[in-house]
Short mmCIF file of C-alpha atoms in Angstrom, two decimals:
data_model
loop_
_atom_site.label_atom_id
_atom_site.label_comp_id
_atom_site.label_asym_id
_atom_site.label_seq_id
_atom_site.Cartn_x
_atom_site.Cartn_y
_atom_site.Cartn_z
CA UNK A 1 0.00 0.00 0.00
CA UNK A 2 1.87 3.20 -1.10
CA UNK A 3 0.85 5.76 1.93
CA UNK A 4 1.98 8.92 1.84
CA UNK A 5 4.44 9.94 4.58
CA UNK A 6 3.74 13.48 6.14
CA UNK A 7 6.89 16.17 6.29
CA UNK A 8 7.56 16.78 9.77
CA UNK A 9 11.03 18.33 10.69
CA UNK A 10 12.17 17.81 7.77
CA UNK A 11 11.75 14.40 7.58
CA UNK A 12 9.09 12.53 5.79
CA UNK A 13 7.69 10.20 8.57
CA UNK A 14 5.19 7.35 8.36
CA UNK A 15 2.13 8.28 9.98
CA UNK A 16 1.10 5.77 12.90
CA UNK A 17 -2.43 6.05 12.26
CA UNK A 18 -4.05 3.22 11.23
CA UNK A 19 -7.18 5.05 9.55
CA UNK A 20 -6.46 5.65 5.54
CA UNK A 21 -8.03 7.82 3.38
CA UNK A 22 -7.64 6.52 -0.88
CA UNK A 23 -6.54 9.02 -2.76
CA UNK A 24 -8.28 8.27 -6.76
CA UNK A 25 -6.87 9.42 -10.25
CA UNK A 26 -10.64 10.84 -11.19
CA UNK A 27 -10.30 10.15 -14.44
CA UNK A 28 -10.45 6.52 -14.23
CA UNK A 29 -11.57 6.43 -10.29
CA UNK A 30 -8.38 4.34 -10.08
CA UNK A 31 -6.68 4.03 -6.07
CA UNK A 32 -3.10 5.70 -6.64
CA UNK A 33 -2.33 6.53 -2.91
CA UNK A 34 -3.79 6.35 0.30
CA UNK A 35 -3.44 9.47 2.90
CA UNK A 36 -3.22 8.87 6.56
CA UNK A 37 -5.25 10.10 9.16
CA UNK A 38 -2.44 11.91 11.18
CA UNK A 39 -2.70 11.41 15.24
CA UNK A 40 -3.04 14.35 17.47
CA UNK A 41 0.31 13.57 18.33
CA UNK A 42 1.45 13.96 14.95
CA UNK A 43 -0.04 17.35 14.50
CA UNK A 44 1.78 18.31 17.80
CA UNK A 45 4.74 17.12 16.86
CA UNK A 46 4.52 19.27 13.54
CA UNK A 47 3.49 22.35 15.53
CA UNK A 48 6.24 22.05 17.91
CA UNK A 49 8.57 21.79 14.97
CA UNK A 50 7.27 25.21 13.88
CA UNK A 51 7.47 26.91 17.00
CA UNK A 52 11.29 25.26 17.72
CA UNK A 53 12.22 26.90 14.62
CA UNK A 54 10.54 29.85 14.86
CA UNK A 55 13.11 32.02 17.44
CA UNK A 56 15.88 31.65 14.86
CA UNK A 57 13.71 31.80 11.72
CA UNK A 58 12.09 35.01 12.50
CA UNK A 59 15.73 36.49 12.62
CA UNK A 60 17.87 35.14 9.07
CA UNK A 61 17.62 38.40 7.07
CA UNK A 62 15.58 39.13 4.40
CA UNK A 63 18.44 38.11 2.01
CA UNK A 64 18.48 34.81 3.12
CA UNK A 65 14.92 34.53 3.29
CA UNK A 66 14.83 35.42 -0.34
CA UNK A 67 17.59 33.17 -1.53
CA UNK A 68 15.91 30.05 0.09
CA UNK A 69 13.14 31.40 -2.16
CA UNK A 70 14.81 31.66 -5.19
CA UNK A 71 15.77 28.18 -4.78
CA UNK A 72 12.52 26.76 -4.58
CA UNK A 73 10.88 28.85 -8.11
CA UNK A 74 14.47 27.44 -9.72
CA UNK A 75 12.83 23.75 -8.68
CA UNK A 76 9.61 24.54 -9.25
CA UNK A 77 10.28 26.26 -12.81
CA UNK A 78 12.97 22.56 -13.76
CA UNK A 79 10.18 20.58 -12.33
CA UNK A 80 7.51 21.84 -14.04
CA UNK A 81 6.21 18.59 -15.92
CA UNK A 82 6.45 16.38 -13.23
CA UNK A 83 4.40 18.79 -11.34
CA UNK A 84 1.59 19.52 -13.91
CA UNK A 85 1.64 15.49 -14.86
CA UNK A 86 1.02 15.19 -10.56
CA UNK A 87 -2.21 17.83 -10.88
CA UNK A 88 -3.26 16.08 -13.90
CA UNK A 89 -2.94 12.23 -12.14
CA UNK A 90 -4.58 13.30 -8.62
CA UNK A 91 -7.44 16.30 -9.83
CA UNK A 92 -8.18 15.26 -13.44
CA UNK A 93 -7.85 18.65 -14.86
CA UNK A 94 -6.14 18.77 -18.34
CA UNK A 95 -2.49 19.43 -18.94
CA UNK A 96 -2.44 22.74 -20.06
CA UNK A 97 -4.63 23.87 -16.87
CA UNK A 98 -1.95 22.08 -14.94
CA UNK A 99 0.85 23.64 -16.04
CA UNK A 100 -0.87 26.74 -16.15
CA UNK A 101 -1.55 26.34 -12.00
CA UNK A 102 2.12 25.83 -11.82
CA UNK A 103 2.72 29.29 -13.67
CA UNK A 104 0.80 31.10 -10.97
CA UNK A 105 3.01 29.10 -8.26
CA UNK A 106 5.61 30.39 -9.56
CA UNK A 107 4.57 33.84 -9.50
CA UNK A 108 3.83 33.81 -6.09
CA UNK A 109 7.21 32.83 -5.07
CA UNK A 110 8.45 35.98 -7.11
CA UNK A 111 5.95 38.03 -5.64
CA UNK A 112 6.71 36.91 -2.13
CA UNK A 113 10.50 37.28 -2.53
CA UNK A 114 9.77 41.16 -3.73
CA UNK A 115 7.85 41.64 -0.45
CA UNK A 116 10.17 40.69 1.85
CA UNK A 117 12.35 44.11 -0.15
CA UNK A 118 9.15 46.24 -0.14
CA UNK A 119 6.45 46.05 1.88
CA UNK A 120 8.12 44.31 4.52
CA UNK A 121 10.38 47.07 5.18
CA UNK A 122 8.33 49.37 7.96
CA UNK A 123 8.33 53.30 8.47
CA UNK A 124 10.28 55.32 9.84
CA UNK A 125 9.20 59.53 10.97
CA UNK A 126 11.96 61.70 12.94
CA UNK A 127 11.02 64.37 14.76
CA UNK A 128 7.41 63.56 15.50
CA UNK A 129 7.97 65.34 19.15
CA UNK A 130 11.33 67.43 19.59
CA UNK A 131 14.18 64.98 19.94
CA UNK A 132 11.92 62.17 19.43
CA UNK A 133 11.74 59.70 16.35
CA UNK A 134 9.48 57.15 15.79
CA UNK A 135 9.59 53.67 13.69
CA UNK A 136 7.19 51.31 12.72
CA UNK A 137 8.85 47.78 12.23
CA UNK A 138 7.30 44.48 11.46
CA UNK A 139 7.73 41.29 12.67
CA UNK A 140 6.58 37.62 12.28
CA UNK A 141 4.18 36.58 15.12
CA UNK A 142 4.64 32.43 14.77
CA UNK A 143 3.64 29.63 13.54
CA UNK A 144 0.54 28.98 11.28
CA UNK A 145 -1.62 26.94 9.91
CA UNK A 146 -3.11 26.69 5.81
CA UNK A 147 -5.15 24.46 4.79
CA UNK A 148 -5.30 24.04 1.37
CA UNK A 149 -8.74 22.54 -1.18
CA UNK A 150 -8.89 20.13 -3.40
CA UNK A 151 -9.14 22.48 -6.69
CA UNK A 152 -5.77 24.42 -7.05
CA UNK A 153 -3.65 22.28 -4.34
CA UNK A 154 -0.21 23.90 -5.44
CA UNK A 155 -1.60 27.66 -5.92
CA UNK A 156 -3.28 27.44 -2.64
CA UNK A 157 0.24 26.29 -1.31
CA UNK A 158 1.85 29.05 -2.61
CA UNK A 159 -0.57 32.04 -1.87
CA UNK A 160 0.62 31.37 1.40
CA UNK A 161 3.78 29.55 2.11
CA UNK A 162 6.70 31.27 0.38
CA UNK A 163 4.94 34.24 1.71
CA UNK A 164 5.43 32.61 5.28
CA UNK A 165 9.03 32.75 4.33
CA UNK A 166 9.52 35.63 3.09
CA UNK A 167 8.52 37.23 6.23
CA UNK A 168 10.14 34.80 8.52
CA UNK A 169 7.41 32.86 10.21
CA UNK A 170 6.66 29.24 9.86
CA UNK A 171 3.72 26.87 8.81
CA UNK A 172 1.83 23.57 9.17
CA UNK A 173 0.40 22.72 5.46
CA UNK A 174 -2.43 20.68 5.53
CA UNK A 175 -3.58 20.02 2.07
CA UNK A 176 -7.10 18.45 0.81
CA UNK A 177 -7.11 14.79 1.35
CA UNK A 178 -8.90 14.53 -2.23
CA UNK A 179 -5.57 16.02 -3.77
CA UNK A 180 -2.79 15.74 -1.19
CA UNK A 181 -0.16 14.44 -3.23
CA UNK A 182 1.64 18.01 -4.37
CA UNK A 183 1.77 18.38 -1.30
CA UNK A 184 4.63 16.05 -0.60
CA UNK A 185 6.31 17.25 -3.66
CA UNK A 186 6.72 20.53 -2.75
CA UNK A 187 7.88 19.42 0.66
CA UNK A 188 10.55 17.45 -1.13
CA UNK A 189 11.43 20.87 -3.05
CA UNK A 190 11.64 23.07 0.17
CA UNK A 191 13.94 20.76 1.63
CA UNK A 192 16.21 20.84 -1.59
CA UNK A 193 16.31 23.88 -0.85
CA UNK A 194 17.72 24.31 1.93
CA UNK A 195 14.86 25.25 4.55
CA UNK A 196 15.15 25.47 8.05
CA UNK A 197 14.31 22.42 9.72
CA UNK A 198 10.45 23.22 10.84
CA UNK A 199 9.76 26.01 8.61
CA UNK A 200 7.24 24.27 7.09
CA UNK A 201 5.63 20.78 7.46
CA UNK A 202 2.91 18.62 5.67
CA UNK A 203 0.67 17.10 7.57
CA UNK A 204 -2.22 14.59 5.88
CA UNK A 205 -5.76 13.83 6.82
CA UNK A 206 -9.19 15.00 6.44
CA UNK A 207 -11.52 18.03 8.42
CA UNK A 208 -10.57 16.67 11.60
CA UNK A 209 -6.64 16.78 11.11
CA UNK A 210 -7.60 19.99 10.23
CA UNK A 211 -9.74 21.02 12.86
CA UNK A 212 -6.79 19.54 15.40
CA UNK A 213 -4.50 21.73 13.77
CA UNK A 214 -6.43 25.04 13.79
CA UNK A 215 -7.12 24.42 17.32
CA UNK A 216 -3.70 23.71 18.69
CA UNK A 217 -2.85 26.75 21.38
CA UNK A 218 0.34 27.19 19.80
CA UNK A 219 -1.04 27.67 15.96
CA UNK A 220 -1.12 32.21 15.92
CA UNK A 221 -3.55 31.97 12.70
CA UNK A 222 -5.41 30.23 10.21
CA UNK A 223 -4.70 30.42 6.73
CA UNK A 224 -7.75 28.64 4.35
CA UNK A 225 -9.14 28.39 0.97
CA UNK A 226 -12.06 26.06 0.21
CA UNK A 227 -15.71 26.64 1.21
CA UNK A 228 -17.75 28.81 2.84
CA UNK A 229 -19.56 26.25 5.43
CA UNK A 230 -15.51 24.99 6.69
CA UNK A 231 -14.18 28.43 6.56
CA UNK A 232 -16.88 29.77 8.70
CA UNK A 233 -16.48 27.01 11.32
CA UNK A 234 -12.40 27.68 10.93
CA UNK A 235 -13.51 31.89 11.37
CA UNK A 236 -15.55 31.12 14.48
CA UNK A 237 -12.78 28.88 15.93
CA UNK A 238 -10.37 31.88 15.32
CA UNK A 239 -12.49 34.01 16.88
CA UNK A 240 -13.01 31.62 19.94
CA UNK A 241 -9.54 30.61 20.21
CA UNK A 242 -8.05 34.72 19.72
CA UNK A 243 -6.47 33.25 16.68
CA UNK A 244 -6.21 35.36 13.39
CA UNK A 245 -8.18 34.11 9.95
CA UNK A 246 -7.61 34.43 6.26
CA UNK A 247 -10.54 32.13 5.06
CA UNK A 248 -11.22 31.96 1.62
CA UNK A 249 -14.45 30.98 1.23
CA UNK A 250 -17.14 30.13 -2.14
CA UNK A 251 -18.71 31.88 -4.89
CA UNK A 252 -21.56 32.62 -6.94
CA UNK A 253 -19.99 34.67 -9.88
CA UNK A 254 -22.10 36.52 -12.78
CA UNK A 255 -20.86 37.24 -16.28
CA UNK A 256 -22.88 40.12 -17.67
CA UNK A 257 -23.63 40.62 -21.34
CA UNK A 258 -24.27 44.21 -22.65
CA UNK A 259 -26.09 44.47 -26.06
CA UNK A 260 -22.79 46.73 -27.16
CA UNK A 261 -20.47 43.77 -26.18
CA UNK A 262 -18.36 42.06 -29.11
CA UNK A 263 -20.63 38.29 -28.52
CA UNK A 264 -18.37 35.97 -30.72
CA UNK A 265 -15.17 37.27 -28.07
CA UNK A 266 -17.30 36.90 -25.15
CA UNK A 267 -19.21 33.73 -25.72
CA UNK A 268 -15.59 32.18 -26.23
CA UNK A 269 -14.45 34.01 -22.73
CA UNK A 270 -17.91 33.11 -21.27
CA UNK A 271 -17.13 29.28 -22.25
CA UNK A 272 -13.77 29.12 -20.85
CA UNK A 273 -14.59 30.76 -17.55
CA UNK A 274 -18.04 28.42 -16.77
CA UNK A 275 -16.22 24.94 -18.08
CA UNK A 276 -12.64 25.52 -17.40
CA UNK A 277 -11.33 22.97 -14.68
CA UNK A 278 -14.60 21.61 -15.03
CA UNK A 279 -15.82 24.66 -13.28
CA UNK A 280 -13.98 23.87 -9.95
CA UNK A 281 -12.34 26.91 -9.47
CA UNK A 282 -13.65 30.03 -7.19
CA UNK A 283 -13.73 32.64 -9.82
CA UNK A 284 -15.37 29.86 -12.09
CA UNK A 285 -18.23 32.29 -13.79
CA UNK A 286 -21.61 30.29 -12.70
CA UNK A 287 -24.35 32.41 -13.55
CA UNK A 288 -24.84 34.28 -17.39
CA UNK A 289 -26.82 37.64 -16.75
CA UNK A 290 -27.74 38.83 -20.49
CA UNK A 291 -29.17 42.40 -20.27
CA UNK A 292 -31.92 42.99 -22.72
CA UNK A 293 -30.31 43.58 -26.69
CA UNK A 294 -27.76 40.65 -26.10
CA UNK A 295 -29.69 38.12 -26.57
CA UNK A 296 -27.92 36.95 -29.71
CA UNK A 297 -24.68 35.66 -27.41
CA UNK A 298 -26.70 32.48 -25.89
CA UNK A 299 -27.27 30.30 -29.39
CA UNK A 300 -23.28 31.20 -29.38
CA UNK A 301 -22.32 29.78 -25.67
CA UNK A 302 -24.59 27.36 -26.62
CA UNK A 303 -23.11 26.00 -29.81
CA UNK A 304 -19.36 26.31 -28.25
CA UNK A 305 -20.35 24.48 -24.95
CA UNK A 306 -20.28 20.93 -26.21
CA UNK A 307 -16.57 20.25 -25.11
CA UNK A 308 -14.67 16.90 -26.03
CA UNK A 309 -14.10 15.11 -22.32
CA UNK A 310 -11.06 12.60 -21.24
CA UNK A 311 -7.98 12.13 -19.77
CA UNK A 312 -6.08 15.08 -19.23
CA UNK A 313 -3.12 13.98 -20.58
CA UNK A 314 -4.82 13.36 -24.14
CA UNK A 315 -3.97 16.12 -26.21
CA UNK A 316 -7.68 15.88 -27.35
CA UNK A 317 -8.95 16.35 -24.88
CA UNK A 318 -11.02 20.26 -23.52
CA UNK A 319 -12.15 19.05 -20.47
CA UNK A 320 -11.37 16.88 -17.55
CA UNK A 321 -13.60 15.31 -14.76
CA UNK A 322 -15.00 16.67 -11.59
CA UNK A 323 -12.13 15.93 -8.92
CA UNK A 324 -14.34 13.09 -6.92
CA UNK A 325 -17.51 11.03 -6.83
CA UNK A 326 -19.25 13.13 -4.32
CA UNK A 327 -18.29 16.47 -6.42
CA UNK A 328 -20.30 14.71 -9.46
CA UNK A 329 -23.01 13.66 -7.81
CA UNK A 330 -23.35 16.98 -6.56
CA UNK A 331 -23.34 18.54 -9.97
CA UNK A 332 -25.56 15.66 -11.18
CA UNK A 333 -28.38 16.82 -7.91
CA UNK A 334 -27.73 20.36 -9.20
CA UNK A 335 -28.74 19.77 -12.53
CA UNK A 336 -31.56 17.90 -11.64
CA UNK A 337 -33.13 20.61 -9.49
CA UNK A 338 -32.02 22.91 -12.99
CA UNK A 339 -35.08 20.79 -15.23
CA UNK A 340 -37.47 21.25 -12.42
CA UNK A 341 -36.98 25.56 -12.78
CA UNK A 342 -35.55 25.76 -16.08
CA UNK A 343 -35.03 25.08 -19.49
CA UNK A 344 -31.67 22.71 -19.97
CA UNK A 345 -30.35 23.99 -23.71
CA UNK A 346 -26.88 21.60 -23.27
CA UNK A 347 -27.12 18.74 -21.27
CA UNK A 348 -23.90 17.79 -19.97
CA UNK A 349 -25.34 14.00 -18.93
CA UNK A 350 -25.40 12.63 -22.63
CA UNK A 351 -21.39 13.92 -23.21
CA UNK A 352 -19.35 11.07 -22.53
CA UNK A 353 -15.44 10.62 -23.37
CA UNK A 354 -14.60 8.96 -26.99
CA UNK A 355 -13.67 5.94 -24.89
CA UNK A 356 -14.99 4.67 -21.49
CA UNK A 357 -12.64 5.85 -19.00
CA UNK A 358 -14.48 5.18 -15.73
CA UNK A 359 -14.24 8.63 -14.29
CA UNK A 360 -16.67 11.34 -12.78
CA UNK A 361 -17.32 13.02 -15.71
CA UNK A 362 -19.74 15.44 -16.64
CA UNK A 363 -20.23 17.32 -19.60
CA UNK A 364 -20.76 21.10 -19.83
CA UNK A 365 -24.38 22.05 -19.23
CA UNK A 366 -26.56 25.14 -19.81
CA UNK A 367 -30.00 26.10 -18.37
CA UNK A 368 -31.61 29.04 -19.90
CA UNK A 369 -34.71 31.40 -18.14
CA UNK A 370 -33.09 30.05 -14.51
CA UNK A 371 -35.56 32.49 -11.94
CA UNK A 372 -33.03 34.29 -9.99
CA UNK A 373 -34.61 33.25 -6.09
CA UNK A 374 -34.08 29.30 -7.28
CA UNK A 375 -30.74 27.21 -5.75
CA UNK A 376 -29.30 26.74 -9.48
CA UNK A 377 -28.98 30.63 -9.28
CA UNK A 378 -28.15 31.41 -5.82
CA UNK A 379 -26.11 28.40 -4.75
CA UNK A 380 -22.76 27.75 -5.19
CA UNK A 381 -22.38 24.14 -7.22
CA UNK A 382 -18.66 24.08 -8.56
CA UNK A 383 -18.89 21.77 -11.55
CA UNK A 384 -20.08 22.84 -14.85
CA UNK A 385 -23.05 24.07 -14.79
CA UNK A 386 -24.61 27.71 -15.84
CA UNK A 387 -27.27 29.13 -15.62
CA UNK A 388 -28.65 32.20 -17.80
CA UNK A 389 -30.77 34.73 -16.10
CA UNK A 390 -32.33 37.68 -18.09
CA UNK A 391 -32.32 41.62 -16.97
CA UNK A 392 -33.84 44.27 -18.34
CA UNK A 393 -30.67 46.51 -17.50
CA UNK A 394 -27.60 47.75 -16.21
CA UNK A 395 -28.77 48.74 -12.66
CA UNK A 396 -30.75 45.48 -12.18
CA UNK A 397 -27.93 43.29 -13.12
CA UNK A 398 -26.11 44.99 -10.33
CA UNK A 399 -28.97 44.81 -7.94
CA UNK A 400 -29.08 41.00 -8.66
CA UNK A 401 -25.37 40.68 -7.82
CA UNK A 402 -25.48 42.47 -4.74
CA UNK A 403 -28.50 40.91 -2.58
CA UNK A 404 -29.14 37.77 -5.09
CA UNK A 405 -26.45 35.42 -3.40
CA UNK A 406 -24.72 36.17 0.17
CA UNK A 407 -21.37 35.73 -2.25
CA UNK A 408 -19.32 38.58 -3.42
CA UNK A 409 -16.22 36.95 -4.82
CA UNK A 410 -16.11 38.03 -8.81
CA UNK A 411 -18.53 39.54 -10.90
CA UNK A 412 -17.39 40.24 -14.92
CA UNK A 413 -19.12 42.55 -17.44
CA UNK A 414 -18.37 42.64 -21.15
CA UNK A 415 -19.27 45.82 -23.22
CA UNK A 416 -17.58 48.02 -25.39
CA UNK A 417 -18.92 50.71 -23.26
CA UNK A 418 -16.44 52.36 -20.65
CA UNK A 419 -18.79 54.50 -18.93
CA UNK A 420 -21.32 51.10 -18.55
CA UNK A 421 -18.06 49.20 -17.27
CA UNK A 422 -16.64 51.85 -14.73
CA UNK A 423 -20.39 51.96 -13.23
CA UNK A 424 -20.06 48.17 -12.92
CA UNK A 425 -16.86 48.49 -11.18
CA UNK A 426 -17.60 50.62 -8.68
CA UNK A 427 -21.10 49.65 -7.79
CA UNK A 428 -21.04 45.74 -8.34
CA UNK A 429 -20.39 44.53 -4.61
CA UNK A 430 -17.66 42.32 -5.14
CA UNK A 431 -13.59 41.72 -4.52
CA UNK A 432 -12.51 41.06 -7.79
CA UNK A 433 -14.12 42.69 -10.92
CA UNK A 434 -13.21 41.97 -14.69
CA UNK A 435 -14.39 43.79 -17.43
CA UNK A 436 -14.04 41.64 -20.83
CA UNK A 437 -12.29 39.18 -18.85
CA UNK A 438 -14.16 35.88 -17.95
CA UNK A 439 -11.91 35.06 -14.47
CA UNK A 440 -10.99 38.14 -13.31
CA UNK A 441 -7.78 36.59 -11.19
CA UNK A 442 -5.64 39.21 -10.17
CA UNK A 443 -1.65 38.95 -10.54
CA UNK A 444 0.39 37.56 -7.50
CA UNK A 445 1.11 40.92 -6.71
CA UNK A 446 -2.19 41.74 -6.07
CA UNK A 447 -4.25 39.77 -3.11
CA UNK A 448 -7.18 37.79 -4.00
CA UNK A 449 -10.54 39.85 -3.10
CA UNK A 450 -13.93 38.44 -2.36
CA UNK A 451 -16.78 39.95 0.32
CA UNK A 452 -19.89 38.92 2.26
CA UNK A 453 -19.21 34.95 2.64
CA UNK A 454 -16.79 34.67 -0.06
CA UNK A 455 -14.21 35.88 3.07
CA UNK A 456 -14.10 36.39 6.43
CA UNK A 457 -10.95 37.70 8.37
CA UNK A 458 -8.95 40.86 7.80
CA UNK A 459 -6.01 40.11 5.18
CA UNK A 460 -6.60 38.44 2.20
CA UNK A 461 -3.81 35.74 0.50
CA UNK A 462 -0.67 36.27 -1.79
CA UNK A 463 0.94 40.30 -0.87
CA UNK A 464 -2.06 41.05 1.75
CA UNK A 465 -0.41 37.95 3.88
CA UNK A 466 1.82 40.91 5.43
CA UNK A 467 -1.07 41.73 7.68
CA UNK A 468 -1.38 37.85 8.49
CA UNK A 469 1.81 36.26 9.65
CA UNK A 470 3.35 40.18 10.75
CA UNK A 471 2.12 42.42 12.97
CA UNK A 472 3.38 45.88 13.32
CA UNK A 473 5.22 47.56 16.34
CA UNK A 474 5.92 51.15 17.02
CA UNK A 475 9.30 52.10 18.51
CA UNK A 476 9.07 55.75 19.94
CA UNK A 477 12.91 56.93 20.61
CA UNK A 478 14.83 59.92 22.38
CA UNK A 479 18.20 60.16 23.31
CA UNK A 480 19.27 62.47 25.85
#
């Protein structure tokens, strides 16, 4: 039985538990690891490995903290196929999408060794009082934990971790037990390069692991990216337990169609953002909001949604499968409640790959006149599934947006209108806004918005983490 070994002082250590999780290739629902159920004393052990190496962490300098980082986007960048072939094996997505994830890993590395130059550097006023001077320094408050989903396993990782380094605190990775095998990967890459003992371990299991973890005294915050129903039970623990939170939590994003938008650009953008990753990621567009006069754009999503399904490997092949069984059958529930409200244009039920493949696949599927109050418009479903609502205009797409869902992670409009997009911008009640763009994802230099129950906490992930693992101190100084 291959079992994956945690990462616990830099080590990778054979769990003791004798409760395994099987980890599936989704694709062909094919056992290709098993992830342990780590024992509370496991989790200890990786906390205390954090906090040992915290006191001398916290004071390499920046320099060194950056070359250690340097090291690992060197790895990640040679490694790049074996990591994208990993994504493709253990979440189904296609090979392209992988190596695409591992792009934006890589970016956040960069972006994290450029903060520990910048923003990491503190302020510094003389003379606020005669004589006096006073500084405002930063400093790394600990260890931490991040827990990391199922959908992008290795960007989750890094809109955290190499930030964690860069600013000289340390952290317990717990990754999805649906996807955990990256995980040990890039465990295997931070040791190569030459991490501290400690810095950061890997340890594997499921909500409880998790839950252990978030709740151990010596964990400062709680780093998190999955759904909204975990992340508020991980916000109220924080709360509870004086910890601090960065929970990234769902979505229910719009794409909005002006009648002055260019359709045969958007209905291709439109496509990629609903069915991309099979729809499992969190700026995934979900519902289609055509204002009246753009009409014309839903025979075109519709005649472009029928993509070819398989492996992701297969150069063929447009789309992968949902990640796990339970994901599908979700979807599959989902688009069942979607024939009892509205009309199904693209049934994703009768796609099947070219050959049998025994996976949890599911094609790309359309409902059109969805009423706005029903769960297929209000819901979050993460699979590939949309739903077109129509408006009459401008100001009651942005209504919808606002109180429809309790989400507020991405809204997009496309127009050719710049006064109709800046009004979308500033009024649509959302953290990340596109305008022509289908996933509005921001750069690693930019944090990741979202609002309402699409976050909870105070600093968001990637650059924002400054205001996570640092807090700031203010040194007021005279000299007689």
């Amino acid at each position: 039985m291959n079992v994956l070994p945690n990462f616990i002082a830099d080590q990778f250590v054979e769990s003791k538990s004798s409760e395994k999780i099987p980890v599936r290739n989704p694709a062909f629902d094919t056992v290709i690891s098993y992830a342990p159920v780590s024992t509370e004393e496991e989790v200890a052990e990786a906390v205390e490995a954090g906090v040992s190496a915290f006191e001398k962490f916290r004071k390499t300098t920046p320099s060194d903290r950056v070359a250690y980082l340097l090291k690992i986007r060197d790895s990640v960048i040679r490694e790049t196929d074996l990591l994208a072939r990993i994504l493709v094996e253990n979440h189904g997505r296609t090979y392209a999408e992988a190596v695409a994830e591992v792009k934006r890993s890589i970016e956040n590395v960069e972006a994290a060794a450029a903060l520990a130059y910048t923003l990491a550097k503190g302020e510094k006023m003389v003379n606020v009082s005669p004589d006096i001077d006073q500084e405002l320094i930063r400093e790394p408050l600990g260890c931490f934990a991040v827990i990391t989903p199922f959908n992008i396993p290795l960007h989750a990782w890094s809109s955290y971790v190499p930030y964690a380094i860069a600013l000289g605190a340390t952290v317990v990775l717990k990754p999805s037990e649906v996807t955990p095998i990256i995980a040990n990967e890039v465990a295997r890459i931070v040791k190569g390069a030459g991490v501290p003992t400690g810095v950061m371990s890997v340890v594997h299991g499921d909500g409880r692991v998790a839950e252990t973890l978030a709740r151990h005294p010596d964990i400062e915050g709680i780093g998190f990216i999955g759904s909204t129903k975990t992340g508020k039970f991980l916000y109220e623990l924080a709360a509870k337990e004086g910890k601090r939170a960065s929970i990234n939590a769902g979505a229910k994003n719009h794409l909005v169609v002006m009648p002055d938008a260019n359709f045969a650009k958007t209905a291709d953008a439109v496509v990629s953002s609903f069915f991309g990753m099979s729809g499992q990621r969190c700026l995934a567009g979900s519902n289609l909001v055509v204002v009246k006069g753009a009409e014309k754009v839903v025979d075109m999503v519709r005649e472009k949604s029928w993509l070819r399904l398989g492996y992701g490997m297969d150069k063929e092949t447009e789309m992968g499968p949902m990640a796990a069984k339970t994901l599908l059958d979700r979807v599959l529930k989902f688009i069942e409640i979607g024939e009892q409200v509205g009309k199904l244009i693209v049934d994703g039920r009768k796609n099947k790959p070219a050959k049998p493949l025994g996976g949890y696949f599911i094609g790309p599927t359309v409902f059109l006149d969805v009423p706005p109050n029903s769960p297929l418009a209000k819901e979050e479903i993460f699979g590939p599934v949309a739903s077109i609502i129509y408006t009459e205009s401008l100001e009651e797409t942005v209504e919808l947006i606002n109180k429809n869902t309790p989400y507020g992670n991405a809204a997009s409009i496309f127009t050719s209108n710049p006064n109709s997009a800046r009004r979308f911008a500033l009024d649509v009640n959302v953290g990340n806004v596109g305008v022509n763009v289908g996933v509005p994802q921001p750069m690693a230099y930019f944090p990741l918005g979202g609002r309402k129950h699409s976050f909870f906490g105070t600093a968001h992930s990637r650059v924002d983490t400054i205001r996570f693992f640092t807090d700031h101190k203010i040194v007021t100084t005279r000299w007689w």
